PDB file of C-alpha atoms in Angstrom:
ATOM      1  CA  MET A   1    -147.822  22.213 366.605  1.00  0.00           C
ATOM      2  CA  GLU A   2    -151.661  23.534 365.712  1.00  0.00           C
ATOM      3  CA  LEU A   3    -152.503  26.485 364.081  1.00  0.00           C
ATOM      4  CA  ARG A   4    -154.865  28.304 367.199  1.00  0.00           C
ATOM      5  CA  ARG A   5    -155.435  31.324 366.486  1.00  0.00           C
ATOM      6  CA  ILE A   6    -155.553  34.175 363.345  1.00  0.00           C
ATOM      7  CA  ILE A   7    -155.507  37.684 364.045  1.00  0.00           C
ATOM      8  CA  ILE A   8    -155.616  39.709 361.180  1.00  0.00           C
ATOM      9  CA  SER A   9    -156.342  43.694 361.713  1.00  0.00           C
ATOM     10  CA  GLU A  10    -157.267  46.147 359.193  1.00  0.00           C
ATOM     11  CA  VAL A  11    -155.823  48.918 360.743  1.00  0.00           C
ATOM     12  CA  ASP A  12    -152.388  47.007 361.244  1.00  0.00           C
ATOM     13  CA  ASP A  13    -149.590  45.692 358.887  1.00  0.00           C
ATOM     14  CA  HIS A  14    -148.904  43.488 361.677  1.00  0.00           C
ATOM     15  CA  GLN A  15    -150.995  40.527 361.494  1.00  0.00           C
ATOM     16  CA  VAL A  16    -150.786  37.611 364.494  1.00  0.00           C
ATOM     17  CA  ILE A  17    -150.912  33.708 364.275  1.00  0.00           C
ATOM     18  CA  ILE A  18    -151.044  31.749 366.824  1.00  0.00           C
ATOM     19  CA  LEU A  19    -149.296  28.381 367.450  1.00  0.00           C
ATOM     20  CA  LYS A  20    -149.815  25.879 370.007  1.00  0.00           C
ATOM     21  CA  GLU A  21    -148.665  22.747 370.932  1.00  0.00           C
ATOM     22  CA  VAL A  22    -151.014  19.915 369.868  1.00  0.00           C
ATOM     23  CA  ASP A  23    -150.706  17.647 373.356  1.00  0.00           C
ATOM     24  CA  GLY A  24    -149.495  20.252 375.352  1.00  0.00           C
ATOM     25  CA  GLU A  25    -149.628  23.656 377.107  1.00  0.00           C
ATOM     26  CA  ARG A  26    -147.113  25.796 375.174  1.00  0.00           C
ATOM     27  CA  SER A  27    -147.933  28.190 372.253  1.00  0.00           C
ATOM     28  CA  PHE A  28    -146.664  31.277 370.519  1.00  0.00           C
ATOM     29  CA  PRO A  29    -147.469  33.818 368.627  1.00  0.00           C
ATOM     30  CA  ILE A  30    -145.737  34.910 365.363  1.00  0.00           C
ATOM     31  CA  VAL A  31    -146.179  38.286 363.342  1.00  0.00           C
ATOM     32  CA  ILE A  32    -146.920  37.923 359.355  1.00  0.00           C
ATOM     33  CA  GLY A  33    -148.114  39.603 356.787  1.00  0.00           C
ATOM     34  CA  ILE A  34    -151.698  40.189 355.446  1.00  0.00           C
ATOM     35  CA  PHE A  35    -151.596  38.761 352.354  1.00  0.00           C
ATOM     36  CA  GLU A  36    -150.000  35.158 354.149  1.00  0.00           C
ATOM     37  CA  ALA A  37    -152.596  36.109 357.177  1.00  0.00           C
ATOM     38  CA  THR A  38    -155.720  36.451 354.645  1.00  0.00           C
ATOM     39  CA  SER A  39    -154.261  33.215 352.569  1.00  0.00           C
ATOM     40  CA  ILE A  40    -153.832  31.206 355.832  1.00  0.00           C
ATOM     41  CA  ASP A  41    -157.529  32.245 357.338  1.00  0.00           C
ATOM     42  CA  ARG A  42    -159.162  31.503 354.013  1.00  0.00           C
ATOM     43  CA  ARG A  43    -158.129  28.140 353.904  1.00  0.00           C
ATOM     44  CA  VAL A  44    -158.645  27.611 357.154  1.00  0.00           C
ATOM     45  CA  LYS A  45    -162.462  28.727 356.763  1.00  0.00           C
ATOM     46  CA  GLY A  46    -162.978  26.858 353.415  1.00  0.00           C
ATOM     47  CA  MET A  47    -163.257  29.654 351.526  1.00  0.00           C
ATOM     48  CA  GLN A  48    -162.397  28.655 347.713  1.00  0.00           C
ATOM     49  CA  SER A  49    -160.470  31.039 345.326  1.00  0.00           C
ATOM     50  CA  PRO A  50    -161.442  31.452 341.870  1.00  0.00           C
ATOM     51  CA  ARG A  51    -157.939  31.194 340.679  1.00  0.00           C
ATOM     52  CA  PRO A  52    -154.984  29.713 342.238  1.00  0.00           C
ATOM     53  CA  LEU A  53    -153.078  31.438 345.132  1.00  0.00           C
ATOM     54  CA  THR A  54    -149.311  31.518 345.304  1.00  0.00           C
ATOM     55  CA  HIS A  55    -149.808  29.118 348.269  1.00  0.00           C
ATOM     56  CA  ASP A  56    -151.767  27.147 345.905  1.00  0.00           C
ATOM     57  CA  LEU A  57    -149.550  27.432 343.017  1.00  0.00           C
ATOM     58  CA  ILE A  58    -146.766  26.152 345.343  1.00  0.00           C
ATOM     59  CA  VAL A  59    -148.543  22.863 346.336  1.00  0.00           C
ATOM     60  CA  ALA A  60    -149.659  22.101 342.743  1.00  0.00           C
ATOM     61  CA  VAL A  61    -145.650  22.522 341.457  1.00  0.00           C
ATOM     62  CA  VAL A  62    -143.958  20.527 344.320  1.00  0.00           C
ATOM     63  CA  ASP A  63    -147.060  17.776 342.882  1.00  0.00           C
ATOM     64  CA  GLN A  64    -146.275  17.899 339.181  1.00  0.00           C
ATOM     65  CA  LEU A  65    -142.649  17.412 339.675  1.00  0.00           C
ATOM     66  CA  GLY A  66    -143.429  14.181 341.474  1.00  0.00           C
ATOM     67  CA  GLY A  67    -142.552  15.050 344.926  1.00  0.00           C
ATOM     68  CA  GLU A  68    -145.285  15.689 348.025  1.00  0.00           C
ATOM     69  CA  ILE A  69    -145.261  18.123 350.673  1.00  0.00           C
ATOM     70  CA  GLN A  70    -144.321  16.186 353.890  1.00  0.00           C
ATOM     71  CA  ASP A  71    -144.758  18.587 356.714  1.00  0.00           C
ATOM     72  CA  ILE A  72    -143.395  22.300 357.673  1.00  0.00           C
ATOM     73  CA  VAL A  73    -140.588  22.813 360.555  1.00  0.00           C
ATOM     74  CA  ILE A  74    -140.105  26.205 362.307  1.00  0.00           C
ATOM     75  CA  SER A  75    -136.484  25.550 362.792  1.00  0.00           C
ATOM     76  CA  ASP A  76    -134.289  28.581 363.477  1.00  0.00           C
ATOM     77  CA  LEU A  77    -135.158  32.205 365.403  1.00  0.00           C
ATOM     78  CA  GLU A  78    -132.525  34.740 365.046  1.00  0.00           C
ATOM     79  CA  GLU A  79    -132.713  38.488 366.371  1.00  0.00           C
ATOM     80  CA  HIS A  80    -136.584  38.160 366.799  1.00  0.00           C
ATOM     81  CA  THR A  81    -137.059  36.237 363.291  1.00  0.00           C
ATOM     82  CA  TYR A  82    -138.288  33.376 362.746  1.00  0.00           C
ATOM     83  CA  PHE A  83    -137.006  30.970 360.171  1.00  0.00           C
ATOM     84  CA  ALA A  84    -138.960  27.419 358.387  1.00  0.00           C
ATOM     85  CA  LYS A  85    -138.191  24.928 356.104  1.00  0.00           C
ATOM     86  CA  LEU A  86    -140.530  23.205 353.714  1.00  0.00           C
ATOM     87  CA  ARG A  87    -140.024  19.598 353.756  1.00  0.00           C
ATOM     88  CA  VAL A  88    -140.869  18.186 350.054  1.00  0.00           C
ATOM     89  CA  ARG A  89    -140.551  14.096 349.708  1.00  0.00           C
ATOM     90  CA  ARG A  90    -139.159  13.284 345.660  1.00  0.00           C
ATOM     91  CA  ASP A  91    -138.011  10.185 344.694  1.00  0.00           C
ATOM     92  CA  GLY A  92    -137.156   8.957 348.271  1.00  0.00           C
ATOM     93  CA  ASP A  93    -135.148  12.143 349.141  1.00  0.00           C
ATOM     94  CA  LEU A  94    -135.938  14.414 351.595  1.00  0.00           C
ATOM     95  CA  VAL A  95    -135.917  18.207 350.407  1.00  0.00           C
ATOM     96  CA  GLU A  96    -135.413  20.860 352.634  1.00  0.00           C
ATOM     97  CA  ILE A  97    -136.680  24.108 351.298  1.00  0.00           C
ATOM     98  CA  ASP A  98    -135.959  27.334 352.823  1.00  0.00           C
ATOM     99  CA  CYS A  99    -139.279  29.991 353.546  1.00  0.00           C
ATOM    100  CA  ARG A 100    -140.526  32.136 355.168  1.00  0.00           C
ATOM    101  CA  PRO A 101    -142.643  30.784 358.223  1.00  0.00           C
ATOM    102  CA  SER A 102    -145.726  32.517 357.082  1.00  0.00           C
ATOM    103  CA  ASP A 103    -145.004  31.085 353.885  1.00  0.00           C
ATOM    104  CA  ALA A 104    -144.447  27.615 354.972  1.00  0.00           C
ATOM    105  CA  ILE A 105    -147.825  27.936 357.664  1.00  0.00           C
ATOM    106  CA  ALA A 106    -149.767  28.909 354.415  1.00  0.00           C
ATOM    107  CA  VAL A 107    -148.529  25.767 352.153  1.00  0.00           C
ATOM    108  CA  ALA A 108    -148.707  23.462 355.304  1.00  0.00           C
ATOM    109  CA  VAL A 109    -152.715  24.577 355.608  1.00  0.00           C
ATOM    110  CA  THR A 110    -153.143  24.151 352.343  1.00  0.00           C
ATOM    111  CA  ALA A 111    -151.372  21.330 351.719  1.00  0.00           C
ATOM    112  CA  LYS A 112    -153.236  19.493 354.958  1.00  0.00           C
ATOM    113  CA  VAL A 113    -149.879  18.525 356.327  1.00  0.00           C
ATOM    114  CA  PRO A 114    -148.421  18.335 359.832  1.00  0.00           C
ATOM    115  CA  ILE A 115    -146.088  21.708 361.239  1.00  0.00           C
ATOM    116  CA  TYR A 116    -143.883  21.383 363.437  1.00  0.00           C
ATOM    117  CA  VAL A 117    -141.568  23.408 365.486  1.00  0.00           C
ATOM    118  CA  SER A 118    -137.905  22.852 366.752  1.00  0.00           C
ATOM    119  CA  GLU A 119    -137.946  22.459 370.432  1.00  0.00           C
ATOM    120  CA  GLN A 120    -135.141  25.506 370.660  1.00  0.00           C
ATOM    121  CA  VAL A 121    -137.324  27.638 368.569  1.00  0.00           C
ATOM    122  CA  LEU A 122    -139.774  26.679 370.906  1.00  0.00           C
ATOM    123  CA  GLY A 123    -137.691  27.197 374.077  1.00  0.00           C
ATOM    124  CA  GLU A 124    -136.299  31.079 372.591  1.00  0.00           C
ATOM    125  CA  ALA A 125    -139.854  31.864 371.783  1.00  0.00           C
ATOM    126  CA  LEU A 126    -141.101  31.670 375.246  1.00  0.00           C
ATOM    127  CA  GLU A 127    -138.299  33.251 376.628  1.00  0.00           C
ATOM    128  CA  GLU A 128    -139.154  36.030 374.186  1.00  0.00           C
ATOM    129  CA  ASP A 129    -143.312  36.606 375.239  1.00  0.00           C
TER     130      ASP A 129
END
């Protein structure tokens, strides 16, 4: 998937990101918080922060501990809530870390790694639209 669009509203608590298939037509929105939306937007625009933000910290910690962020997967959808996994490769092992999709996407954009969505989640997300 690719991050297609970020919609930031200054008057609403809910921000929206749109994910779209890289080699397809399917896309769907995910509602996220303002902090995550702003962090993602800054990364996409190439804006640097004078000090590391939370998502920079996560990437740096993984790196300093000898791991490599491989990708992120939006893995589940339950009662209108998405679930994601941050997938880290360390010493040949793949470690999956549960996280919010908004944080996972912010880390993916920061680390420049792929964003995947399970076929089941994509199907369910499109049914809800």
